[in-house]
Amino acid sequence: MVKTIASVGLPVDEVLEIKKNRITPDKEVSGRKKRISIVTGVHGDELEGQYVCFELMQRIEAEKEKLTGIVDIYPAMNPLGIDSITRGIPAFDLDMNRLFPGNREGNMTEYIAAKIVEDIKGSSVCIDIHASNIYLTEIPQIRINELHKEKLVPLASKTNVDFIWVHGASTVLESTLAYSLNSHNVPTLVVEMGVGMRITKKYAEQLVDGIFNLMREMGIWQGETKEPRKPIISENPEDVCFLNASTAGIFVPQVKHWERLKKGDTIGHIIDPLRGKVLDTILSPIDGILFTIREYPVVDAGSLIGRLLREEILAK
C-alpha cells in the first residue's frame, strides 16, 4: 500500500510528496508484527538503493505467503534531488542528511525531516542505503558509530556485506537520519556501496540477499535465504590506509576493485595527457585489500585515490 508520509506545497501549484510502500502479510499473524524499514534516496545522486527497493518488492510479491511482518520501503526521501541529479535539496543548497531529527514547526525541509523520523519510529530495524559519490567506488559495507556498536554489529553481520566499519564517536554527525533513529531506539544500519549516479546490480542483489536473511532472523520472513558472507569487521582506525594523489592529473588504475595487493604493487598512474608523461605512480604502501578506488579520473593534489584494509585484519 503506497502512502504519503509528508506533503508540502511548492511554487507554481506543485507539491512535494515523500511516499512509502508498506507491504504486509496476506494472512493473519498472531502477536505484534515486527517491522523493517528500508530507506534510500536521502542524497539525490545516490541511486544504488533504487534497485534494492525494486528487487526487494519483486521477491516479496513472488512469495508473499512467507511474509510474517511489515516491510516499509521509502525509495525517495529526497525526490527533488533525485529528479535534478543533485546530492542535496535543490534551491535550498542543503544536505538532507544534516537536517534530522527536524522540526514540525520549522521550515519546509525541517518539517519533512521531522515527518520522516516520526514515520520510521517504532520500526524493529531500519536500513539506510547510500552509494558513494561520483568520484569513488565502494564495496558493500555498513558503517557504524561506536556508540551503538554492541547493538548494531550483530545485526550488520547478517546482511551479507563485505565490510563493517566501526567509526569513533568523534566522527558521528548528530544531524544524520541514522543517529536520530538510533537515539530513538530504532537500530539503524548505514549501507555504503557502489558509485554515485549509477546502479551496480550485483551489489544491490548481494544486499537484497542480506536483507532477506536479516528478515528471517527477525521473524519477518519464513522463506529460504542464502547464507550470508562473513564480513571483515574493523574497529581500529589503523586498519584502514588512505591513498591520496600527490599531484593533479588523470588517474588511470592498474588494479581491480577489492583486489588483494602486496606492498609496492602498482595501483595506478597519474598522467599528463598534454605532455604524454606519467606524473606519478601510485604504489600500495602496505599488504592489504583495496576496498575503495577512484572512479572519476580527474584528480587534484590531495584527492582520494583509494582505501586499503591492512592484511593483519584480513587474517582475523
Tab-separated table of C-alpha atoms in Angstrom:
chain	number	residue	atom	x	y	z
A	1	MET	CA	0.000	0.000	0.000
A	2	VAL	CA	1.527	3.315	-1.101
A	3	LYS	CA	1.142	6.084	1.470
A	4	THR	CA	2.221	9.732	1.514
A	5	ILE	CA	4.070	10.481	4.752
A	6	ALA	CA	4.830	14.160	4.085
A	7	SER	CA	3.417	16.692	1.670
A	8	VAL	CA	4.254	20.382	1.196
A	9	GLY	CA	3.288	22.920	-1.430
A	10	LEU	CA	5.817	24.227	-3.934
A	11	PRO	CA	5.711	27.221	-6.289
A	12	VAL	CA	3.607	27.056	-9.465
A	13	ASP	CA	0.982	24.731	-7.943
A	14	GLU	CA	3.394	21.824	-7.487
A	15	VAL	CA	3.519	19.529	-4.469
A	16	LEU	CA	6.486	17.757	-2.892
A	17	GLU	CA	5.459	14.349	-1.552
A	18	ILE	CA	7.508	11.771	0.350
A	19	LYS	CA	5.991	8.323	-0.092
A	20	LYS	CA	6.460	4.829	1.221
A	21	ASN	CA	5.184	1.427	0.174
A	22	ARG	CA	4.029	-0.737	3.093
A	23	ILE	CA	3.944	-4.484	2.443
A	24	THR	CA	2.007	-6.548	4.988
A	25	PRO	CA	1.267	-10.290	5.242
A	26	ASP	CA	-1.784	-11.583	3.409
A	27	LYS	CA	-2.532	-13.990	6.252
A	28	GLU	CA	-3.264	-13.140	9.864
A	29	VAL	CA	-0.187	-13.250	12.111
A	30	SER	CA	-0.560	-13.692	15.841
A	31	GLY	CA	1.103	-11.251	18.183
A	32	ARG	CA	2.807	-7.942	17.375
A	33	LYS	CA	4.270	-7.915	13.897
A	34	LYS	CA	7.869	-6.755	13.599
A	35	ARG	CA	8.657	-4.024	11.069
A	36	ILE	CA	11.712	-3.377	8.930
A	37	SER	CA	12.148	-0.027	7.176
A	38	ILE	CA	14.256	0.277	4.004
A	39	VAL	CA	15.301	3.878	3.367
A	40	THR	CA	17.153	5.316	0.389
A	41	GLY	CA	17.372	8.433	-1.757
A	42	VAL	CA	18.379	10.803	1.068
A	43	HIS	CA	21.078	12.011	-1.324
A	44	GLY	CA	19.687	12.598	-4.799
A	45	ASP	CA	22.778	11.423	-6.690
A	46	GLU	CA	22.971	8.065	-4.858
A	47	LEU	CA	20.853	5.601	-6.818
A	48	GLU	CA	22.069	2.149	-5.780
A	49	GLY	CA	19.165	1.823	-3.335
A	50	GLN	CA	16.593	2.325	-6.077
A	51	TYR	CA	17.281	-1.132	-7.478
A	52	VAL	CA	17.384	-2.629	-3.969
A	53	CYS	CA	13.821	-1.378	-3.374
A	54	PHE	CA	12.634	-2.782	-6.701
A	55	GLU	CA	14.277	-6.172	-6.259
A	56	LEU	CA	13.113	-6.491	-2.652
A	57	MET	CA	9.491	-5.850	-3.605
A	58	GLN	CA	9.681	-8.215	-6.567
A	59	ARG	CA	10.960	-11.076	-4.421
A	60	ILE	CA	8.448	-10.473	-1.634
A	61	GLU	CA	5.494	-10.395	-4.017
A	62	ALA	CA	6.675	-13.637	-5.640
A	63	GLU	CA	6.411	-15.450	-2.262
A	64	LYS	CA	4.061	-13.211	-0.321
A	65	GLU	CA	2.730	-16.120	1.735
A	66	LYS	CA	6.121	-16.296	3.502
A	67	LEU	CA	5.920	-12.737	4.820
A	68	THR	CA	5.152	-12.625	8.548
A	69	GLY	CA	5.972	-8.997	9.352
A	70	ILE	CA	5.779	-5.487	7.925
A	71	VAL	CA	8.172	-4.140	5.297
A	72	ASP	CA	8.151	-0.362	4.785
A	73	ILE	CA	10.048	0.831	1.707
A	74	TYR	CA	10.994	4.506	1.304
A	75	PRO	CA	12.692	4.775	-2.116
A	76	ALA	CA	12.956	8.564	-2.441
A	77	MET	CA	13.496	10.611	0.704
A	78	ASN	CA	14.819	13.472	-1.431
A	79	PRO	CA	12.737	13.328	-4.651
A	80	LEU	CA	13.764	16.828	-5.750
A	81	GLY	CA	17.419	15.804	-5.539
A	82	ILE	CA	16.765	12.605	-7.498
A	83	ASP	CA	14.846	14.484	-10.199
A	84	SER	CA	17.609	17.065	-10.595
A	85	ILE	CA	20.552	14.661	-10.090
A	86	THR	CA	21.890	16.645	-7.164
A	87	ARG	CA	23.156	15.375	-3.822
A	88	GLY	CA	21.290	17.867	-1.677
A	89	ILE	CA	17.901	19.528	-1.814
A	90	PRO	CA	17.997	21.826	-4.879
A	91	ALA	CA	17.229	25.542	-4.459
A	92	PHE	CA	17.911	25.232	-0.704
A	93	ASP	CA	21.530	24.061	-1.165
A	94	LEU	CA	21.090	21.750	1.820
A	95	ASP	CA	22.356	18.250	2.584
A	96	MET	CA	19.199	16.455	3.759
A	97	ASN	CA	21.294	14.162	5.953
A	98	ARG	CA	22.254	17.157	8.086
A	99	LEU	CA	18.660	18.136	8.946
A	100	PHE	CA	17.493	15.345	11.243
A	101	PRO	CA	15.616	14.988	13.524
A	102	GLY	CA	13.947	18.044	12.007
A	103	ASN	CA	11.216	20.243	13.415
A	104	ARG	CA	7.499	20.039	12.632
A	105	GLU	CA	7.229	23.778	13.312
A	106	GLY	CA	10.276	24.685	11.238
A	107	ASN	CA	10.737	25.487	7.566
A	108	MET	CA	9.833	23.108	4.741
A	109	THR	CA	12.993	20.996	4.935
A	110	GLU	CA	12.881	20.722	8.732
A	111	TYR	CA	9.205	19.759	8.597
A	112	ILE	CA	9.886	16.974	6.065
A	113	ALA	CA	12.790	15.637	8.144
A	114	ALA	CA	10.603	15.552	11.252
A	115	LYS	CA	7.789	13.728	9.429
A	116	ILE	CA	10.248	11.112	8.136
A	117	VAL	CA	11.620	10.386	11.617
A	118	GLU	CA	8.100	10.290	13.040
A	119	ASP	CA	7.011	7.728	10.444
A	120	ILE	CA	10.022	5.420	10.829
A	121	LYS	CA	9.938	5.453	14.639
A	122	GLY	CA	8.660	2.165	16.015
A	123	SER	CA	10.473	0.070	13.393
A	124	SER	CA	12.278	-3.004	14.693
A	125	VAL	CA	15.230	-2.112	12.447
A	126	CYS	CA	15.994	0.395	9.675
A	127	ILE	CA	18.450	0.059	6.792
A	128	ASP	CA	19.564	3.420	5.381
A	129	ILE	CA	21.075	2.757	1.931
A	130	HIS	CA	23.602	5.132	0.403
A	131	ALA	CA	26.000	4.962	-2.520
A	132	SER	CA	29.407	6.511	-2.774
A	133	ASN	CA	29.777	9.827	-4.592
A	134	ILE	CA	30.586	10.086	-8.315
A	135	TYR	CA	34.317	10.002	-7.568
A	136	LEU	CA	34.735	6.683	-5.732
A	137	THR	CA	33.519	3.095	-5.899
A	138	GLU	CA	32.895	1.276	-2.618
A	139	ILE	CA	32.385	-2.399	-1.822
A	140	PRO	CA	29.107	-3.188	0.008
A	141	GLN	CA	29.768	-2.107	3.579
A	142	ILE	CA	27.981	-0.942	6.702
A	143	ARG	CA	29.300	1.983	8.713
A	144	ILE	CA	28.510	2.096	12.422
A	145	ASN	CA	29.403	4.573	15.135
A	146	GLU	CA	30.945	3.074	18.238
A	147	LEU	CA	28.171	4.464	20.449
A	148	HIS	CA	25.811	1.775	19.121
A	149	LYS	CA	28.204	-0.979	18.057
A	150	GLU	CA	27.078	-3.534	20.640
A	151	LYS	CA	23.563	-3.457	19.219
A	152	LEU	CA	24.332	-2.876	15.539
A	153	VAL	CA	27.335	-5.086	14.705
A	154	PRO	CA	25.393	-8.365	15.272
A	155	LEU	CA	22.604	-7.100	13.000
A	156	ALA	CA	25.048	-5.880	10.350
A	157	SER	CA	26.756	-9.290	10.320
A	158	LYS	CA	23.519	-10.827	8.974
A	159	THR	CA	23.246	-8.520	5.947
A	160	ASN	CA	25.726	-10.169	3.541
A	161	VAL	CA	28.005	-7.123	3.232
A	162	ASP	CA	31.757	-7.481	2.807
A	163	PHE	CA	32.905	-4.989	5.420
A	164	ILE	CA	31.649	-3.460	8.683
A	165	TRP	CA	33.438	-0.227	9.544
A	166	VAL	CA	33.048	0.975	13.147
A	167	HIS	CA	33.845	4.675	13.438
A	168	GLY	CA	34.894	6.585	16.520
A	169	ALA	CA	32.246	8.622	18.334
A	170	SER	CA	34.014	11.862	17.392
A	171	THR	CA	33.134	11.257	13.726
A	172	VAL	CA	29.397	10.873	14.400
A	173	LEU	CA	27.170	13.543	12.944
A	174	GLU	CA	24.217	14.046	15.249
A	175	SER	CA	22.143	15.555	12.428
A	176	THR	CA	22.045	12.370	10.333
A	177	LEU	CA	18.995	10.169	9.938
A	178	ALA	CA	20.834	7.152	11.363
A	179	TYR	CA	21.951	8.981	14.508
A	180	SER	CA	18.453	10.354	15.098
A	181	LEU	CA	16.791	6.965	14.679
A	182	ASN	CA	19.344	5.149	16.841
A	183	SER	CA	18.703	7.790	19.500
A	184	HIS	CA	15.002	6.888	19.293
A	185	ASN	CA	15.809	3.183	19.843
A	186	VAL	CA	15.406	2.227	16.186
A	187	PRO	CA	18.518	0.144	15.315
A	188	THR	CA	19.682	1.742	12.048
A	189	LEU	CA	22.350	0.388	9.714
A	190	VAL	CA	24.000	2.712	7.182
A	191	VAL	CA	24.965	0.928	3.963
A	192	GLU	CA	27.522	2.392	1.547
A	193	MET	CA	28.117	0.667	-1.790
A	194	GLY	CA	28.802	1.241	-5.450
A	195	VAL	CA	29.235	4.641	-7.040
A	196	GLY	CA	27.190	7.817	-7.395
A	197	MET	CA	24.699	8.259	-10.263
A	198	ARG	CA	24.890	4.569	-11.163
A	199	ILE	CA	23.321	1.232	-10.252
A	200	THR	CA	25.648	-1.692	-9.575
A	201	LYS	CA	23.241	-4.592	-9.994
A	202	LYS	CA	25.424	-7.259	-8.365
A	203	TYR	CA	25.916	-5.131	-5.241
A	204	ALA	CA	22.181	-4.447	-4.983
A	205	GLU	CA	21.363	-8.145	-5.313
A	206	GLN	CA	24.007	-9.011	-2.708
A	207	LEU	CA	22.382	-6.607	-0.247
A	208	VAL	CA	18.863	-7.848	-1.009
A	209	ASP	CA	20.013	-11.385	-0.171
A	210	GLY	CA	21.288	-9.984	3.118
A	211	ILE	CA	18.072	-8.107	3.881
A	212	PHE	CA	16.077	-11.314	3.455
A	213	ASN	CA	18.494	-13.107	5.759
A	214	LEU	CA	18.070	-10.380	8.394
A	215	MET	CA	14.281	-10.513	7.963
A	216	ARG	CA	14.346	-14.260	8.547
A	217	GLU	CA	16.440	-13.803	11.712
A	218	MET	CA	13.928	-11.217	12.940
A	219	GLY	CA	10.905	-13.415	12.221
A	220	ILE	CA	9.608	-11.245	9.360
A	221	TRP	CA	10.298	-13.809	6.609
A	222	GLN	CA	9.820	-17.579	6.560
A	223	GLY	CA	11.240	-18.299	3.114
A	224	GLU	CA	14.624	-19.758	2.245
A	225	THR	CA	17.592	-17.387	2.378
A	226	LYS	CA	21.229	-17.542	1.356
A	227	GLU	CA	23.972	-17.999	3.913
A	228	PRO	CA	25.467	-14.509	4.395
A	229	ARG	CA	29.140	-13.961	3.776
A	230	LYS	CA	31.282	-13.338	6.835
A	231	PRO	CA	32.197	-9.651	6.868
A	232	ILE	CA	35.510	-8.123	7.797
A	233	ILE	CA	34.961	-6.004	10.909
A	234	SER	CA	37.213	-3.035	11.635
A	235	GLU	CA	37.116	-1.047	14.890
A	236	ASN	CA	40.668	0.298	14.787
A	237	PRO	CA	41.447	3.419	12.676
A	238	GLU	CA	44.870	1.918	11.962
A	239	ASP	CA	43.186	-0.898	9.973
A	240	VAL	CA	42.484	1.479	7.077
A	241	CYS	CA	45.148	3.074	4.884
A	242	PHE	CA	44.219	6.121	2.763
A	243	LEU	CA	45.773	6.847	-0.640
A	244	ASN	CA	45.869	10.447	-1.871
A	245	ALA	CA	47.092	11.973	-5.114
A	246	SER	CA	50.411	13.790	-4.914
A	247	THR	CA	49.706	15.917	-7.983
A	248	ALA	CA	46.939	16.957	-10.340
A	249	GLY	CA	46.298	14.929	-13.485
A	250	ILE	CA	44.331	11.955	-14.821
A	251	PHE	CA	44.265	8.820	-12.675
A	252	VAL	CA	44.426	5.537	-14.613
A	253	PRO	CA	44.008	2.447	-12.389
A	254	GLN	CA	46.015	-0.724	-12.976
A	255	VAL	CA	44.191	-2.980	-10.496
A	256	LYS	CA	40.614	-4.026	-9.849
A	257	HIS	CA	38.379	-3.031	-7.005
A	258	TRP	CA	38.507	-5.421	-3.996
A	259	GLU	CA	41.856	-6.813	-5.151
A	260	ARG	CA	44.470	-8.147	-2.722
A	261	LEU	CA	47.749	-6.264	-3.004
A	262	LYS	CA	51.298	-6.550	-1.751
A	263	LYS	CA	53.350	-3.625	-0.550
A	264	GLY	CA	54.900	-1.968	-3.611
A	265	ASP	CA	52.281	-3.218	-6.099
A	266	THR	CA	51.239	-0.615	-8.675
A	267	ILE	CA	47.704	0.650	-8.107
A	268	GLY	CA	47.705	3.131	-10.968
A	269	HIS	CA	49.316	6.133	-12.599
A	270	ILE	CA	48.582	9.840	-12.664
A	271	ILE	CA	49.241	11.008	-16.198
A	272	ASP	CA	49.561	14.296	-18.090
A	273	PRO	CA	47.610	13.946	-21.368
A	274	LEU	CA	49.054	17.208	-22.734
A	275	ARG	CA	52.719	16.222	-22.493
A	276	GLY	CA	52.296	12.462	-22.596
A	277	LYS	CA	54.060	11.915	-19.289
A	278	VAL	CA	53.469	9.818	-16.195
A	279	LEU	CA	53.421	12.314	-13.339
A	280	ASP	CA	53.227	9.790	-10.506
A	281	THR	CA	52.910	6.059	-9.929
A	282	ILE	CA	50.624	5.091	-7.053
A	283	LEU	CA	52.115	2.160	-5.125
A	284	SER	CA	50.468	0.186	-2.366
A	285	PRO	CA	52.124	1.253	0.905
A	286	ILE	CA	51.011	-1.941	2.693
A	287	ASP	CA	49.899	-5.524	2.183
A	288	GLY	CA	46.112	-5.381	2.039
A	289	ILE	CA	42.932	-5.297	0.010
A	290	LEU	CA	41.625	-2.325	-1.974
A	291	PHE	CA	38.069	-1.645	-0.821
A	292	THR	CA	37.725	1.884	-2.243
A	293	ILE	CA	39.059	3.038	-5.604
A	294	ARG	CA	38.870	6.250	-7.596
A	295	GLU	CA	36.145	6.117	-10.241
A	296	TYR	CA	36.316	9.654	-11.615
A	297	PRO	CA	39.716	10.034	-13.295
A	298	VAL	CA	40.385	13.766	-12.881
A	299	VAL	CA	42.339	14.404	-9.659
A	300	ASP	CA	43.897	17.315	-7.830
A	301	ALA	CA	46.736	17.144	-5.352
A	302	GLY	CA	45.274	15.518	-2.229
A	303	SER	CA	42.319	13.850	-3.974
A	304	LEU	CA	41.391	10.487	-2.504
A	305	ILE	CA	42.586	7.661	-4.763
A	306	GLY	CA	41.583	4.697	-2.638
A	307	ARG	CA	41.480	2.946	0.721
A	308	LEU	CA	43.104	-0.317	1.753
A	309	LEU	CA	42.393	-2.708	4.596
A	310	ARG	CA	45.572	-3.965	6.205
A	311	GLU	CA	46.481	-7.634	5.777
A	312	GLU	CA	46.516	-8.139	9.536
A	313	ILE	CA	42.753	-7.584	9.861
A	314	LEU	CA	42.004	-9.870	6.909
A	315	ALA	CA	43.608	-12.745	8.769
A	316	LYS	CA	41.408	-12.327	11.863
